[in-house]
Amino acid sequence: MAASATIRMMYPVEPFIDTVAAELNNLVSAARPEFEALDIDIQTNSPCGRDYTIWTGRFTKCWPGPTGFEQARVTINLDCMLPLKPTEINDVKLDCYVIAEIFQIGKSSRVRKDSRDSLLLVQLRSSGLQKILLERIEWGRNLLMTGDSSD
């Protein structure tokens, strides 16, 4: 029997994907007023192609850079991929990639730092999406504005 057929029989993929995507969209909807008040740009996507991606979110905060003619930006990418094996929804993992950079429009970043970690959906629920993402934005902002370019 083909692997995909086995997974489908043991693990109904489409309902699981829809449930996870709806949960993440609900968390973003609840956080949206605070993010918008803080001028944080929000972009989310639940691919309909049913590849391995369940949901993606991009959260971006910009402000003037330290020299005045530059911009500083922290971008957080949250990616939720289909688990390789059946799992409970609370154990769904999201990859979190944070990019902090200072740049002039049209030029390469003068300073660019990044951080990767993983979060569980249950963490986003219990700690709050706002708290988790705002902590990462603050990390990036502090790193950029203090001029600490060491790893």
Coordinates of C-alpha atoms in Angstrom, one line a residue:
M1 CA 0.0 0.0 0.0
A2 CA 1.3 3.5 -0.9
A3 CA 2.5 5.7 2.0
S4 CA 0.0 8.5 1.2
A5 CA -2.9 6.0 1.2
T6 CA -1.7 4.7 4.6
I7 CA -1.5 8.2 6.0
R8 CA -4.9 9.1 4.6
M9 CA -6.5 6.1 6.2
M10 CA -4.8 6.6 9.6
Y11 CA -4.7 10.4 9.5
P12 CA -7.5 12.4 7.8
V13 CA -5.3 15.2 6.4
E14 CA -7.8 17.8 5.0
P15 CA -9.9 18.1 8.2
F16 CA -6.7 18.3 10.3
I17 CA -5.3 21.0 8.0
D18 CA -8.5 23.0 8.1
T19 CA -8.7 22.8 11.9
V20 CA -5.1 23.9 12.4
A21 CA -5.4 26.8 9.9
A22 CA -8.7 27.9 11.5
E23 CA -7.1 27.9 14.9
L24 CA -4.1 30.0 13.8
N25 CA -6.4 32.4 11.9
N26 CA -8.5 32.8 15.1
L27 CA -5.3 33.6 17.1
V28 CA -4.3 36.2 14.5
S29 CA -7.8 37.7 14.5
A30 CA -7.7 38.1 18.2
A31 CA -4.3 39.8 18.1
R32 CA -5.0 41.9 15.0
P33 CA -6.3 45.1 16.9
E34 CA -3.2 45.2 19.0
F35 CA -0.8 44.5 16.1
E36 CA -2.6 47.2 14.0
A37 CA -2.4 49.7 16.8
L38 CA 1.4 49.1 16.9
D39 CA 1.7 49.4 13.1
I40 CA 2.6 45.8 12.7
D41 CA 1.9 44.5 9.2
I42 CA 0.1 41.1 9.1
Q43 CA 0.0 38.7 6.2
T44 CA -1.3 35.2 6.5
N45 CA -1.9 32.4 4.0
S46 CA -3.6 29.0 4.2
P47 CA -2.5 27.4 0.9
C48 CA -5.3 25.6 -0.9
G49 CA -2.9 23.4 -2.9
R50 CA -2.7 21.0 0.1
D51 CA 1.1 20.7 -0.1
Y52 CA 3.0 20.2 3.1
T53 CA 2.3 23.8 4.2
I54 CA -0.7 24.2 6.5
W55 CA -0.4 27.9 7.3
T56 CA 2.0 30.8 7.0
G57 CA 2.1 34.2 8.7
R58 CA 4.4 37.1 8.3
F59 CA 4.5 39.9 10.9
T60 CA 6.5 43.0 10.1
K61 CA 7.4 46.1 12.2
C62 CA 9.3 49.0 10.7
W63 CA 10.7 52.2 12.1
P64 CA 13.3 54.8 11.2
G65 CA 16.9 53.5 11.5
P66 CA 19.5 55.0 13.7
T67 CA 21.0 57.3 11.0
G68 CA 17.7 58.8 9.8
F69 CA 18.1 57.8 6.2
E70 CA 17.8 54.1 6.9
Q71 CA 15.0 51.9 8.0
A72 CA 14.9 49.3 10.6
R73 CA 12.7 46.3 10.3
V74 CA 11.9 43.1 12.2
T75 CA 10.1 40.4 10.3
I76 CA 8.7 37.3 11.9
N77 CA 7.8 34.3 9.7
L78 CA 5.6 31.6 11.3
D79 CA 5.3 28.5 9.2
C80 CA 3.2 25.5 10.1
M81 CA 4.0 22.4 8.1
L82 CA 2.0 19.1 8.0
P83 CA 3.5 16.8 10.7
L84 CA 5.2 13.7 9.4
K85 CA 3.1 11.5 11.7
P86 CA -0.3 11.9 13.3
T87 CA -0.3 14.3 16.2
E88 CA -2.7 16.1 18.5
I89 CA -3.5 19.6 17.5
N90 CA -1.8 21.0 20.7
D91 CA 1.4 19.3 19.5
V92 CA 1.5 21.0 16.1
K93 CA 4.8 22.7 15.7
L94 CA 5.4 26.1 14.0
D95 CA 8.8 27.2 12.8
C96 CA 9.5 30.8 13.9
Y97 CA 12.1 32.7 11.9
V98 CA 12.9 36.3 13.0
I99 CA 14.9 38.7 10.8
A100 CA 16.1 42.0 12.2
E101 CA 17.8 44.3 9.7
I102 CA 18.8 47.9 9.0
F103 CA 18.8 49.0 5.4
Q104 CA 18.4 51.7 2.9
I105 CA 15.6 51.1 0.4
G106 CA 17.1 49.5 -2.7
K107 CA 20.3 48.4 -1.0
S108 CA 21.5 45.3 0.9
S109 CA 21.0 45.3 4.6
R110 CA 23.8 47.0 6.6
V111 CA 22.9 44.9 9.6
R112 CA 21.1 41.6 9.5
K113 CA 20.6 39.2 12.3
D114 CA 18.3 36.2 12.4
S115 CA 17.0 33.7 14.9
R116 CA 15.2 30.4 14.4
D117 CA 13.2 28.4 16.9
S118 CA 10.1 26.3 17.1
L119 CA 6.8 26.9 18.9
L120 CA 3.9 24.6 19.7
L121 CA 0.4 25.6 18.9
V122 CA -0.4 25.1 22.6
Q123 CA 2.2 27.7 23.5
L124 CA 0.6 30.3 21.2
R125 CA -2.7 29.6 22.9
S126 CA -1.4 29.7 26.5
S127 CA 1.1 32.5 26.3
G128 CA -0.7 34.5 23.7
L129 CA 0.3 35.1 20.1
Q130 CA 0.7 38.8 20.9
K131 CA 3.1 38.3 23.8
I132 CA 5.3 35.8 21.9
L133 CA 5.6 37.9 18.8
L134 CA 6.0 41.2 20.6
E135 CA 8.9 39.7 22.6
R136 CA 10.6 38.7 19.3
I137 CA 10.1 42.2 17.9
E138 CA 11.5 43.7 21.0
W139 CA 14.5 41.4 20.7
G140 CA 15.2 42.5 17.2
R141 CA 14.6 46.2 18.0
N142 CA 17.0 46.1 20.9
L143 CA 19.6 44.3 18.8
L144 CA 19.4 46.9 16.0
M145 CA 19.1 50.0 18.0
T146 CA 21.9 49.3 20.4
G147 CA 24.3 48.6 17.6
D148 CA 25.1 45.1 18.9
S149 CA 26.2 43.3 15.7
S150 CA 27.8 40.4 17.5
D151 CA 26.2 36.9 17.3

